[in-house]
Coordinates of N, CA and C in Angstrom, one line a residue:
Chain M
X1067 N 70.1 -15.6 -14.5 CA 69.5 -14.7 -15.5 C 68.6 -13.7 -14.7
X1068 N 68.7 -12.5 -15.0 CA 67.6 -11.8 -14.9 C 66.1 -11.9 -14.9
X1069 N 65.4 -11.3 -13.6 CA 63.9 -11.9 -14.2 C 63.2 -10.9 -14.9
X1070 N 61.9 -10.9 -14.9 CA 61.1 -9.9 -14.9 C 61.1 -8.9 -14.2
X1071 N 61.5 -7.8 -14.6 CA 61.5 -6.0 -14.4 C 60.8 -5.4 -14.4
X1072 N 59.8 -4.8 -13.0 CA 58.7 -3.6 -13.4 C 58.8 -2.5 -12.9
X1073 N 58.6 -1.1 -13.5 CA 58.9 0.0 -12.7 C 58.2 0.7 -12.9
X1074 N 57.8 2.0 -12.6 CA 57.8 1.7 -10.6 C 57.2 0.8 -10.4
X1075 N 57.5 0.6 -8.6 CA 57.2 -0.2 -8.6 C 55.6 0.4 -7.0
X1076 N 55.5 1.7 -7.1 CA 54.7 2.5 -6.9 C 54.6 3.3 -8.0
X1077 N 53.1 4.1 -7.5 CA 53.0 5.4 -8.4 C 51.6 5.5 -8.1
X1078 N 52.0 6.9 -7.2 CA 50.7 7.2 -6.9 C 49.8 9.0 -7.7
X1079 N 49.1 8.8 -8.4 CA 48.6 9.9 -9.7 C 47.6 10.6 -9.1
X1080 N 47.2 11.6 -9.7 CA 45.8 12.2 -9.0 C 45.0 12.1 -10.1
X1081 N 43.7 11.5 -10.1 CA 42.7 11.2 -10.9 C 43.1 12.2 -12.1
X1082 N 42.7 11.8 -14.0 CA 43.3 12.6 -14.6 C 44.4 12.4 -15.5
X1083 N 45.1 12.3 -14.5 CA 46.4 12.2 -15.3 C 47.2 11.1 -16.0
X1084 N 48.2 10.9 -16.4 CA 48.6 10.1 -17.1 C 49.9 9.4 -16.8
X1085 N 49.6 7.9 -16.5 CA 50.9 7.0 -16.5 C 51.3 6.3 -17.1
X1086 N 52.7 6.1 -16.9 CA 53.3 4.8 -18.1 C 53.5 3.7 -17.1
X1087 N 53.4 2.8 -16.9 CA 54.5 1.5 -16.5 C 55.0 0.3 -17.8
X1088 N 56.4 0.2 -17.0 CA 56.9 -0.3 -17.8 C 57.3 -2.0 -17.2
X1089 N 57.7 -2.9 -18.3 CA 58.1 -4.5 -17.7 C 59.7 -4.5 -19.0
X1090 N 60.0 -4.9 -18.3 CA 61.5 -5.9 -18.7 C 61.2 -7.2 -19.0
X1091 N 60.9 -7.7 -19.8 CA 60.9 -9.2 -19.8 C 62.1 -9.9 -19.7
X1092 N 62.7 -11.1 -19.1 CA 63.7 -12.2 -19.7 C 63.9 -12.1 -20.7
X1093 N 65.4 -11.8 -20.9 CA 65.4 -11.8 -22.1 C 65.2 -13.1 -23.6
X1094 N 64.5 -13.0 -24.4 CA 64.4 -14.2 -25.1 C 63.1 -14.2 -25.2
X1095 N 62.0 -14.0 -24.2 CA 60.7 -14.2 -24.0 C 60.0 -13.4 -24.7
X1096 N 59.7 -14.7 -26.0 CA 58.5 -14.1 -26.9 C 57.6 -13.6 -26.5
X1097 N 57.0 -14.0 -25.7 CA 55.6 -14.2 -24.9 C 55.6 -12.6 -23.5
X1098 N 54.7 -11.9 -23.5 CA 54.8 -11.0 -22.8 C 53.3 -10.7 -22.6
X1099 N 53.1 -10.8 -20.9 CA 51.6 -10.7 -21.0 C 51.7 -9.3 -19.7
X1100 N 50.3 -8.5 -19.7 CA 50.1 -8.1 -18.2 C 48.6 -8.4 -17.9
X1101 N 49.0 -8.3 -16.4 CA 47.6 -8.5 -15.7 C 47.3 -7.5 -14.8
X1102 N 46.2 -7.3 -13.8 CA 46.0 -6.9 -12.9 C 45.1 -6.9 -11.8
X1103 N 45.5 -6.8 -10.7 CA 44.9 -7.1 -9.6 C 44.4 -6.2 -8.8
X1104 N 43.0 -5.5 -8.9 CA 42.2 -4.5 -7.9 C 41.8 -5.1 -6.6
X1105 N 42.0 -4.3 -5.3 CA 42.0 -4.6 -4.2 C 40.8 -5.9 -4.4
X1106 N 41.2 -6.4 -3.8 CA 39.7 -7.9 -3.2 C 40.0 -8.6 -4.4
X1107 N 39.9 -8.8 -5.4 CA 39.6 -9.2 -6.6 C 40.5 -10.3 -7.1
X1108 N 40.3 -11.0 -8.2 CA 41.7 -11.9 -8.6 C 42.5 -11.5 -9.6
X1109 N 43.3 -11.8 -10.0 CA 44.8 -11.2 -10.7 C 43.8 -11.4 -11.8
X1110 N 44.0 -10.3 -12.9 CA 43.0 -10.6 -14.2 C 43.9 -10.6 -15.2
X1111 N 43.6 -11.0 -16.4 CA 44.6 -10.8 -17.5 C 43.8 -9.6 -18.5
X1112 N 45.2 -9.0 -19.0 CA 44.6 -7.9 -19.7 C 45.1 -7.8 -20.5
X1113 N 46.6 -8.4 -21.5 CA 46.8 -8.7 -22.8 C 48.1 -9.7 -23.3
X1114 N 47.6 -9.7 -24.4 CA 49.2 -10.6 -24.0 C 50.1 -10.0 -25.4
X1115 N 51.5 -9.8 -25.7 CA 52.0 -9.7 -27.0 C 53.3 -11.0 -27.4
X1116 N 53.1 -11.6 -28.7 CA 54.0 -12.6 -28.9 C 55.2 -11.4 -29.9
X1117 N 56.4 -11.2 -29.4 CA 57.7 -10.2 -29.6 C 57.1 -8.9 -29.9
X1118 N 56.6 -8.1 -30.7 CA 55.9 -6.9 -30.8 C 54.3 -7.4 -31.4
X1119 N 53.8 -7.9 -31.7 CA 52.6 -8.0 -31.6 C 51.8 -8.8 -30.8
X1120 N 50.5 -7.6 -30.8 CA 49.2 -7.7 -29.7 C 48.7 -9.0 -30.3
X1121 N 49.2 -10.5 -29.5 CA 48.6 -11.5 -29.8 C 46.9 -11.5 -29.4
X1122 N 46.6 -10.9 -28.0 CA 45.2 -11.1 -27.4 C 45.0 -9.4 -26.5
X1123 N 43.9 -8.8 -27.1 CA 44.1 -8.0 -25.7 C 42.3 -7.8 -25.4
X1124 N 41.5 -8.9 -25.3 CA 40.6 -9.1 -24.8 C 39.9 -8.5 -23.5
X1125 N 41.3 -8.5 -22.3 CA 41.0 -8.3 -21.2 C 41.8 -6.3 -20.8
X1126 N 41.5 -6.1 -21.6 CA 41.6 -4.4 -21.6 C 40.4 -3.9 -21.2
X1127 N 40.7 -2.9 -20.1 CA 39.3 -2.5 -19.8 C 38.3 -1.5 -20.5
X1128 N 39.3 -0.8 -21.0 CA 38.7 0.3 -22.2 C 39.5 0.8 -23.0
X1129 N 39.2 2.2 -23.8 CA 40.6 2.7 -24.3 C 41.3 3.7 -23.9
X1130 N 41.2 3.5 -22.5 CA 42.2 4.4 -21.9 C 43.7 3.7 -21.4
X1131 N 43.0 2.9 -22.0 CA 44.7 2.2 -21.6 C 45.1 1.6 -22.9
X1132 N 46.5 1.7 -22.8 CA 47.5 1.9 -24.2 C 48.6 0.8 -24.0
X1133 N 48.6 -0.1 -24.5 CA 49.7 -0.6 -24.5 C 50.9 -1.4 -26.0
X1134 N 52.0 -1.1 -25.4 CA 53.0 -1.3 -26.7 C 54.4 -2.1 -26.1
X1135 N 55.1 -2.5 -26.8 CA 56.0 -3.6 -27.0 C 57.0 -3.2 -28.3
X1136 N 58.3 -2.5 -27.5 CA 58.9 -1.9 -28.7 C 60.1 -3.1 -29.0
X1137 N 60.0 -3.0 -30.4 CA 60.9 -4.5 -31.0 C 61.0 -5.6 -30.1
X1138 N 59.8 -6.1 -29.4 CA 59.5 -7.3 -29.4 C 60.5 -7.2 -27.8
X1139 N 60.9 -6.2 -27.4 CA 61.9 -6.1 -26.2 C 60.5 -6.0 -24.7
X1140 N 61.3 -4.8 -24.2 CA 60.3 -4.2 -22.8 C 58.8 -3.5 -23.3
X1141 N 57.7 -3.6 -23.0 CA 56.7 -3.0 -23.1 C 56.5 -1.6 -21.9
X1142 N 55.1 -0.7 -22.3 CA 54.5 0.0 -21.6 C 53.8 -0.1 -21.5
X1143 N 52.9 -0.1 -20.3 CA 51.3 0.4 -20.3 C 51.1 2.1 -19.6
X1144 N 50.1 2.1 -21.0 CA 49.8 3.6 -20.5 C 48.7 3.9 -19.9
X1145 N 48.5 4.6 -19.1 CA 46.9 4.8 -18.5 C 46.5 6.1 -18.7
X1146 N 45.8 6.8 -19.5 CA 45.2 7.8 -19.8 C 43.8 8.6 -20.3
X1147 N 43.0 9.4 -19.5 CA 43.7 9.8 -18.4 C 42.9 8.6 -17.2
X1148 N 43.7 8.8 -16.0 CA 43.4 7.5 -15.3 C 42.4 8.1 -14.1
X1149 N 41.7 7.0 -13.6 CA 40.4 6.9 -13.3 C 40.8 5.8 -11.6
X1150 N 39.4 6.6 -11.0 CA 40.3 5.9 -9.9 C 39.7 4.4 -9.4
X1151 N 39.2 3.5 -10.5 CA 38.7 2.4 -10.7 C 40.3 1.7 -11.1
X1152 N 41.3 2.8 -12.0 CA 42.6 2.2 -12.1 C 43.3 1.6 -11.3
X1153 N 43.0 1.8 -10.1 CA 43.6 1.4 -8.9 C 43.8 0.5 -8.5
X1154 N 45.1 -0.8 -8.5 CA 45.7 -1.7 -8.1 C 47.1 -2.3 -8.4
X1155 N 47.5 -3.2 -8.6 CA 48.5 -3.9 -8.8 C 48.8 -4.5 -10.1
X1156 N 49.3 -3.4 -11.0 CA 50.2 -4.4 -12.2 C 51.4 -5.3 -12.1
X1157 N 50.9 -6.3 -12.8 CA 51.5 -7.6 -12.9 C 52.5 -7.9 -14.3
X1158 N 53.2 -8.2 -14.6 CA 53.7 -8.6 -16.2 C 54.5 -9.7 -16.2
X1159 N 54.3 -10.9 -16.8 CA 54.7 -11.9 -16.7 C 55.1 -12.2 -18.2
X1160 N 56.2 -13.2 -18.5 CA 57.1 -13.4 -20.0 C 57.1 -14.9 -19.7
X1161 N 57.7 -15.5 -20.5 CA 57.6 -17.0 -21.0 C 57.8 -16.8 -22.3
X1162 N 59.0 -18.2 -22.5 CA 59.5 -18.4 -24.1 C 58.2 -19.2 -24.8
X1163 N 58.4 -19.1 -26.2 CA 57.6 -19.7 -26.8 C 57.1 -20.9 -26.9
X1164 N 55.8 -21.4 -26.7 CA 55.5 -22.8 -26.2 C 56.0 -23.2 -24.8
X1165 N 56.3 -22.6 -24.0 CA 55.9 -23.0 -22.6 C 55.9 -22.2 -21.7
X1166 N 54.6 -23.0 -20.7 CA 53.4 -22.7 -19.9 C 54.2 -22.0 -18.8
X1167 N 55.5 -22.1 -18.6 CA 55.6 -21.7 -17.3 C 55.9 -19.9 -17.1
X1168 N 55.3 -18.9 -16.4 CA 55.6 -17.6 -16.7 C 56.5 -17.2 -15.3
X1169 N 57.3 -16.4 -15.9 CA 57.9 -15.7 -14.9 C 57.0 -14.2 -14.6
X1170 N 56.5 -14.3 -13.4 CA 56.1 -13.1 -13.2 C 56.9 -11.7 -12.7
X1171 N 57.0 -10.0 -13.0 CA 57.4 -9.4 -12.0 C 57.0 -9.2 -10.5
X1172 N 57.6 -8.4 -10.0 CA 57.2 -7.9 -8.8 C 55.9 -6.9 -8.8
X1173 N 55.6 -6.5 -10.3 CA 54.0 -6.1 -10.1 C 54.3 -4.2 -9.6
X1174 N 53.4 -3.2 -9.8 CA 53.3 -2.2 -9.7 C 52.5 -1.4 -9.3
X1175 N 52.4 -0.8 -8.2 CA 51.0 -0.5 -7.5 C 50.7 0.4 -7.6
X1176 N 49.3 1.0 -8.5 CA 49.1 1.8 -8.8 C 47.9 2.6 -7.8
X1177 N 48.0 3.9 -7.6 CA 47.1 4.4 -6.7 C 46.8 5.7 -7.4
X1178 N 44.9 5.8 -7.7 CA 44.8 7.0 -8.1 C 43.8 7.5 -7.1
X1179 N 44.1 8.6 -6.5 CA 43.6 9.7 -6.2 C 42.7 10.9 -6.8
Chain F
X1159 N 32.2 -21.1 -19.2 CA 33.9 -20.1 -19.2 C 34.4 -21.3 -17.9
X1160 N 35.6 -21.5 -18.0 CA 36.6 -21.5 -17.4 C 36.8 -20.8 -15.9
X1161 N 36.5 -21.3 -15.0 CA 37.0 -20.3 -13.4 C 37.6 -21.3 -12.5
X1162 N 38.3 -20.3 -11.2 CA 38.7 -21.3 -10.3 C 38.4 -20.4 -9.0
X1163 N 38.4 -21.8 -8.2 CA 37.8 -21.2 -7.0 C 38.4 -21.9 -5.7
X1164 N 38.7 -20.2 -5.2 CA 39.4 -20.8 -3.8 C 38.5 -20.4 -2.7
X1165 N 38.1 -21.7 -1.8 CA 37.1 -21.0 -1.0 C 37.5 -20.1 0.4
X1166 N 38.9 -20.4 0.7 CA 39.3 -19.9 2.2 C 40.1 -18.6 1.7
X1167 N 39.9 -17.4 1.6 CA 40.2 -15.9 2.1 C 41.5 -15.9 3.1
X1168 N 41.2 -16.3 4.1 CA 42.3 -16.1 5.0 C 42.7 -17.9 5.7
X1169 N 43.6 -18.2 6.2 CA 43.9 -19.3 6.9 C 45.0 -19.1 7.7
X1170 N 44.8 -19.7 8.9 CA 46.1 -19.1 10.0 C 46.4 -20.2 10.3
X1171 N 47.4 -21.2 10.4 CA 48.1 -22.3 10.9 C 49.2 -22.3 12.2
X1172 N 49.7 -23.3 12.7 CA 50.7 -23.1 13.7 C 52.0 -23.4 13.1
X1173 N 53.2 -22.6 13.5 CA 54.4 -23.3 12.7 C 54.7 -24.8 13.0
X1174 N 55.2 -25.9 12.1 CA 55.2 -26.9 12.2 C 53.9 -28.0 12.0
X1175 N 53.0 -26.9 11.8 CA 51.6 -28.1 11.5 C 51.6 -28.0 10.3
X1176 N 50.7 -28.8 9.7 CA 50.5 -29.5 8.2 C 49.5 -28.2 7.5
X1177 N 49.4 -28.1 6.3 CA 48.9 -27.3 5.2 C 48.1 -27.8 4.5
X1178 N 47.0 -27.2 4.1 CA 46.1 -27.8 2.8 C 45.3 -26.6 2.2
X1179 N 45.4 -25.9 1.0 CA 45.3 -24.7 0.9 C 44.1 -25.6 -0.4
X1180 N 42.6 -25.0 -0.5 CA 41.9 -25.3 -1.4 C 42.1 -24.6 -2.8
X1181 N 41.7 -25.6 -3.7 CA 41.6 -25.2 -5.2 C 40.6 -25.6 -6.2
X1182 N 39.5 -26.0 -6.9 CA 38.5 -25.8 -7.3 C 38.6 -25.6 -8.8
X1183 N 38.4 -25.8 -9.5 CA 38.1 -25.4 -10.9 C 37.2 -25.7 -12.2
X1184 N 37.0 -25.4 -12.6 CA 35.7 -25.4 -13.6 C 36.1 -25.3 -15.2
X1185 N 36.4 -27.2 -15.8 CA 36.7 -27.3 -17.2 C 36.5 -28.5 -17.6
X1186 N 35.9 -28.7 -18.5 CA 35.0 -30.1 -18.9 C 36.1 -31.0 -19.3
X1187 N 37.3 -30.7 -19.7 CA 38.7 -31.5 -19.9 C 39.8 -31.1 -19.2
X1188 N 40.8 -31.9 -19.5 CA 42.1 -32.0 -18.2 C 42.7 -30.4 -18.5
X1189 N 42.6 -29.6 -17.7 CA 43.7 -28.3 -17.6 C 44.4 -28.6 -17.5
X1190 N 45.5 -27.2 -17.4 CA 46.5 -27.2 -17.4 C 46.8 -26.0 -15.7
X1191 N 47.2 -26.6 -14.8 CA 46.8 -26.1 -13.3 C 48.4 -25.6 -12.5
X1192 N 47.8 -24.0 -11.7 CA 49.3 -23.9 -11.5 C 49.1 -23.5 -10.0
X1193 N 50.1 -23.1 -9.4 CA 49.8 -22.6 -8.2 C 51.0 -21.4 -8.1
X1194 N 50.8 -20.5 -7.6 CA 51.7 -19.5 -7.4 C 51.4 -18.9 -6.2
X1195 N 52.6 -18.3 -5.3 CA 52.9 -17.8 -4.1 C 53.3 -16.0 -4.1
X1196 N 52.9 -15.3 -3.2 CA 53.2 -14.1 -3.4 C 53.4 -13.6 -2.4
X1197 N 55.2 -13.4 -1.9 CA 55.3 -12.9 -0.8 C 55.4 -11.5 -0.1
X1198 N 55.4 -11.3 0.5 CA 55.1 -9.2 1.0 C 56.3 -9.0 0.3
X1199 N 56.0 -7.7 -1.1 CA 57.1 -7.3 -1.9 C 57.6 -7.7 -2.8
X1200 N 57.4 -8.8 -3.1 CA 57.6 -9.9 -4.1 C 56.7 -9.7 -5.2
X1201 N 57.3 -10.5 -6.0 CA 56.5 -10.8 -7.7 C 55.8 -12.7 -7.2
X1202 N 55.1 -12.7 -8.2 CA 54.5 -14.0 -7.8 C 55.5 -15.3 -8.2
X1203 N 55.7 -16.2 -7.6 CA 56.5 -17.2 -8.0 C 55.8 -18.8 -8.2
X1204 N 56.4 -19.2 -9.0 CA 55.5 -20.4 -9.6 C 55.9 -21.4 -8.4
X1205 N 55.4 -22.3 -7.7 CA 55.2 -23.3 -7.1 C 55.6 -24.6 -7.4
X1206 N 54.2 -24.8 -8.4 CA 54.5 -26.1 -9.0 C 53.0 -25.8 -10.1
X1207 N 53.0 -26.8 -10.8 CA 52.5 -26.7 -12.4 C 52.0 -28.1 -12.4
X1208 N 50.5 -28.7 -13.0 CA 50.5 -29.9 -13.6 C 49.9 -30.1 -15.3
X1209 N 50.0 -30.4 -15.9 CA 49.5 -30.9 -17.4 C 49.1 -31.9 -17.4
X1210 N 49.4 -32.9 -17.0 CA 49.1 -34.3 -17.2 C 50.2 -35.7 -16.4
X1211 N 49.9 -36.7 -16.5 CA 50.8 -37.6 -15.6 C 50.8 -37.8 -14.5
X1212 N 51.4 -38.3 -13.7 CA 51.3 -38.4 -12.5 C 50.3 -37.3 -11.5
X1213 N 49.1 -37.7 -10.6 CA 48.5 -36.5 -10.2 C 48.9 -35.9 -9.2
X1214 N 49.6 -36.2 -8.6 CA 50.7 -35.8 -7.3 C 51.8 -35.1 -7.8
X1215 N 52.0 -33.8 -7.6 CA 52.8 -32.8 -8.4 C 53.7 -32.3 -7.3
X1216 N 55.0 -32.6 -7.0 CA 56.0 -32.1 -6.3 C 56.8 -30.4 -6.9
X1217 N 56.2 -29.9 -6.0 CA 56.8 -28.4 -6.1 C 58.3 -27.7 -5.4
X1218 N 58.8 -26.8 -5.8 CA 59.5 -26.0 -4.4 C 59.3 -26.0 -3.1
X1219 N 59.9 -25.8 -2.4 CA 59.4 -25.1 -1.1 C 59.0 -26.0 -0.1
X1220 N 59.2 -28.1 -0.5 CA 58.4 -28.2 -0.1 C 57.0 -28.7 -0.2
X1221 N 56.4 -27.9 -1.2 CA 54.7 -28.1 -1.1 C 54.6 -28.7 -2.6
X1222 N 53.5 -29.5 -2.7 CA 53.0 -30.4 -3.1 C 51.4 -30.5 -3.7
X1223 N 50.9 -31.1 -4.8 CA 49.6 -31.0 -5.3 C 48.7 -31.7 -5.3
X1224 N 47.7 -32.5 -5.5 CA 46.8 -33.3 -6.0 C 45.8 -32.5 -6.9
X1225 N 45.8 -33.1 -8.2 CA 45.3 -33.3 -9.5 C 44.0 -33.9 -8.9
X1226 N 42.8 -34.0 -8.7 CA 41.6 -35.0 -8.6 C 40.0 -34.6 -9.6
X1227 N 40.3 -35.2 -10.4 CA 39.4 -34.9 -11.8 C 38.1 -34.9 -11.0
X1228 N 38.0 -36.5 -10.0 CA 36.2 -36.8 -9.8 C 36.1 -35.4 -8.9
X1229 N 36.8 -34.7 -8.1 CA 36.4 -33.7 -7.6 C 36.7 -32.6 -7.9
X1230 N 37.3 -32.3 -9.0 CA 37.6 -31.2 -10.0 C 38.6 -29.9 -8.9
X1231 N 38.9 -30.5 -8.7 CA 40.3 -30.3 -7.1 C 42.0 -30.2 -7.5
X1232 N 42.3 -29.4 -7.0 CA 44.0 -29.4 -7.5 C 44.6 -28.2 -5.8
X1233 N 44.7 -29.1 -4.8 CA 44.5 -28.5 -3.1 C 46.2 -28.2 -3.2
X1234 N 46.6 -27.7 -2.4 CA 48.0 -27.5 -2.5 C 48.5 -27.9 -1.1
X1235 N 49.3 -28.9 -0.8 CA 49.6 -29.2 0.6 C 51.6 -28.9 1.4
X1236 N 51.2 -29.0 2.2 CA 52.8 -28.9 3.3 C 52.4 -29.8 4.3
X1237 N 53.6 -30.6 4.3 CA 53.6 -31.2 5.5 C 53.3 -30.5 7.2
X1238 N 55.5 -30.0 6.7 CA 55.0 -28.7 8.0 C 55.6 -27.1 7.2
X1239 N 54.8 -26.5 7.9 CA 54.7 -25.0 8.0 C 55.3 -24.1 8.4
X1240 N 56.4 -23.7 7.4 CA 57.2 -22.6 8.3 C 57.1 -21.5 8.1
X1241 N 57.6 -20.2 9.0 CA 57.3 -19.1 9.1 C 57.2 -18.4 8.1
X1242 N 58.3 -18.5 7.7 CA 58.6 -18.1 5.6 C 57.5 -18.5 5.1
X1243 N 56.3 -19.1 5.2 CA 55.7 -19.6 4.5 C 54.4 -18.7 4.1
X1244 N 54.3 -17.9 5.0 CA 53.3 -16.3 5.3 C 53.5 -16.0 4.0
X1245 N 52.1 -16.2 3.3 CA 52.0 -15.2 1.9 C 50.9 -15.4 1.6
X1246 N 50.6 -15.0 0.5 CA 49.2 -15.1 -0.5 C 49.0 -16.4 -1.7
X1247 N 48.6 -17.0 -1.4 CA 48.6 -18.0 -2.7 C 47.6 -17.9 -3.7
X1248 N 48.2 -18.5 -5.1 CA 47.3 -18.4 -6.0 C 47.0 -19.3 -6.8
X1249 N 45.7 -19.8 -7.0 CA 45.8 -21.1 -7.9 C 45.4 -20.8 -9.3
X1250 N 45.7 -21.0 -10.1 CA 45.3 -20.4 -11.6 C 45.4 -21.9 -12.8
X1251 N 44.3 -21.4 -14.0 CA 44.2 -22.6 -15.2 C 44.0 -21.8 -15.8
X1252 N 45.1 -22.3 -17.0 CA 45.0 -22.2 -18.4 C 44.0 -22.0 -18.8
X1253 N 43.7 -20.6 -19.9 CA 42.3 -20.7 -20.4 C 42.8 -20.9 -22.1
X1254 N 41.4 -21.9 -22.0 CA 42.2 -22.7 -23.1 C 41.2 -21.5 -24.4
X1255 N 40.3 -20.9 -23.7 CA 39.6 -20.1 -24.7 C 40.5 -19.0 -25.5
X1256 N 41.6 -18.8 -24.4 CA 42.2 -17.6 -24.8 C 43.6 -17.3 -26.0
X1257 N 44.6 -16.4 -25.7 CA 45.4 -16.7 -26.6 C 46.1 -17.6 -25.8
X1258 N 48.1 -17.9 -26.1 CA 48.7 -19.0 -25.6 C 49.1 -18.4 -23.8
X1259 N 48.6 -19.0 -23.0 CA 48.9 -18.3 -22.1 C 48.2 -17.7 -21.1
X1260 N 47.4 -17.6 -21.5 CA 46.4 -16.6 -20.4 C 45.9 -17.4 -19.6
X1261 N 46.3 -17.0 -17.8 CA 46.2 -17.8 -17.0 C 44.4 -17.1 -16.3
X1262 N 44.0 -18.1 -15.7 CA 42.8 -17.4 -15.0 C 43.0 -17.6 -13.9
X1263 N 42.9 -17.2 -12.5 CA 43.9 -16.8 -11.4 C 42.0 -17.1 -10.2
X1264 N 42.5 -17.8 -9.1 CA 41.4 -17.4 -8.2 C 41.6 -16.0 -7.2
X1265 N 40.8 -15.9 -6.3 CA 41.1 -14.9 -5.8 C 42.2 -14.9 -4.6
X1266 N 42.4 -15.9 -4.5 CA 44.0 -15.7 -3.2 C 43.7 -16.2 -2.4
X1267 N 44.6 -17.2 -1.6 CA 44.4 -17.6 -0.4 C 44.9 -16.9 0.8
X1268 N 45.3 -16.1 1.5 CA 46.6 -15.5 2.5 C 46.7 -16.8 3.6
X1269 N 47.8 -17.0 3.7 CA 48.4 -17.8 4.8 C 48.6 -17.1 5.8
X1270 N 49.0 -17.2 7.0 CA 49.5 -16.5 8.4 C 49.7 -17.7 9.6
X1271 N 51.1 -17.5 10.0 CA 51.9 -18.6 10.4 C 51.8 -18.1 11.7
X1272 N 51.5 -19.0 12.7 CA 51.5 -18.4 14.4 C 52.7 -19.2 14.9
X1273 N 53.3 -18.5 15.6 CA 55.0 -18.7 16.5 C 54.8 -20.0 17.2

């Protein structure tokens, strides 16, 4: 089976402007979370959605960042406009319903300038 | 709140020597404890996982866990150490505050394997 899909898997912006990344989940996987990891720091979580709804999005840093989950399929996260605190590694991990174990992507590294 | 804590940043081993990567955590009942590896380029990959039962958790790769409640410990070990084994580790617990799912992640261990 296919795993987790993130693309790009760079993307480097100049302070300002505006990005999307996107995740692929396995398919089937209700469960769709993303995280992120700024240099030094530990992988954080920043929301999670069960098929198209925002089950938890606690760990959002503000509202410059946007995220959606179209029919319960692939999501985006949007960053707008991005800041260069935005700077590190998106993560998106899926898991079927009721179990713990997540498949992560390969994550997407974001660099703002 | 819920944290976990890895105390060693970096660790450099010899190929073929033994492994013991620390793990730490902070939760007044049994978590739910995972360990994940992340190699140059890679997405993170699950290891091994414990819930409950037996405290000795056989993973991929190899590597192996201990569960230890009286020292609130879940260390991740290798016998021997092979080169492939160069990456970043991560130990993470279920936060049970959160929605289903939300892992709470330490800050990384990096491994680095000498020839």
């Amino acid at each position: 089976e296919a795993g987790v899909t993130q693309f790009p898997s760079h993307s480097v912006i100049e302070k300002g402007q505006t990005v999307t990344l996107r995740c692929d989940p396995i398919s089937g996987h209700d469960n769709l979370y993303w995280y992120r990891r700024v240099m030094g720091k530990e992988i954080k979580f920043l929301l999670h959605f069960v098929k198209e709804s925002k089950q938890d999005e606690s760990g959002m840093p503000n509202n410059r960042f946007l995220a959606e989950r179209t029919g319960g399929t692939y999501s985006t996260l949007k960053v707008q406009p991005a800041e260069l605190e935005d700077s590190g590694v998106y993560f998106c991990a899926s898991s079927p319903q009721g179990y713990y174990g997540y498949t992560f992507g390969s994550g997407t590294r974001l660099t703002v300038v | 709140a819920q944290s976990v804590t890895q105390p060693d940043i970096h660790i450099t081993v010899s190929e073929g020597a033994s492994l013991e990567l620390r793990c730490n955590y902070s939760y007044g009942a049994t978590p739910y404890l995972f360990w994940y590896v992340q190699s140059p380029g890679q997405g993170l990959q699950l290891l091994l996982k414990y819930f409950s039962g037996d405290t000795l958790v056989q993973g991929i790769k190899g590597f192996e866990a201990e569960f230890k409640r009286s020292q609130s410990s879940f260390n991740l070990r290798k016998p021997s150490v092979h080169w492939s084994d160069a990456a970043e580790y991560f130990c993470a617990v279920l936060n049970y505050g959160g929605s289903q799912g939300n892992l709470i992640f330490g800050k990384g261990t990096k491994l680095s394997v000498k020839p």
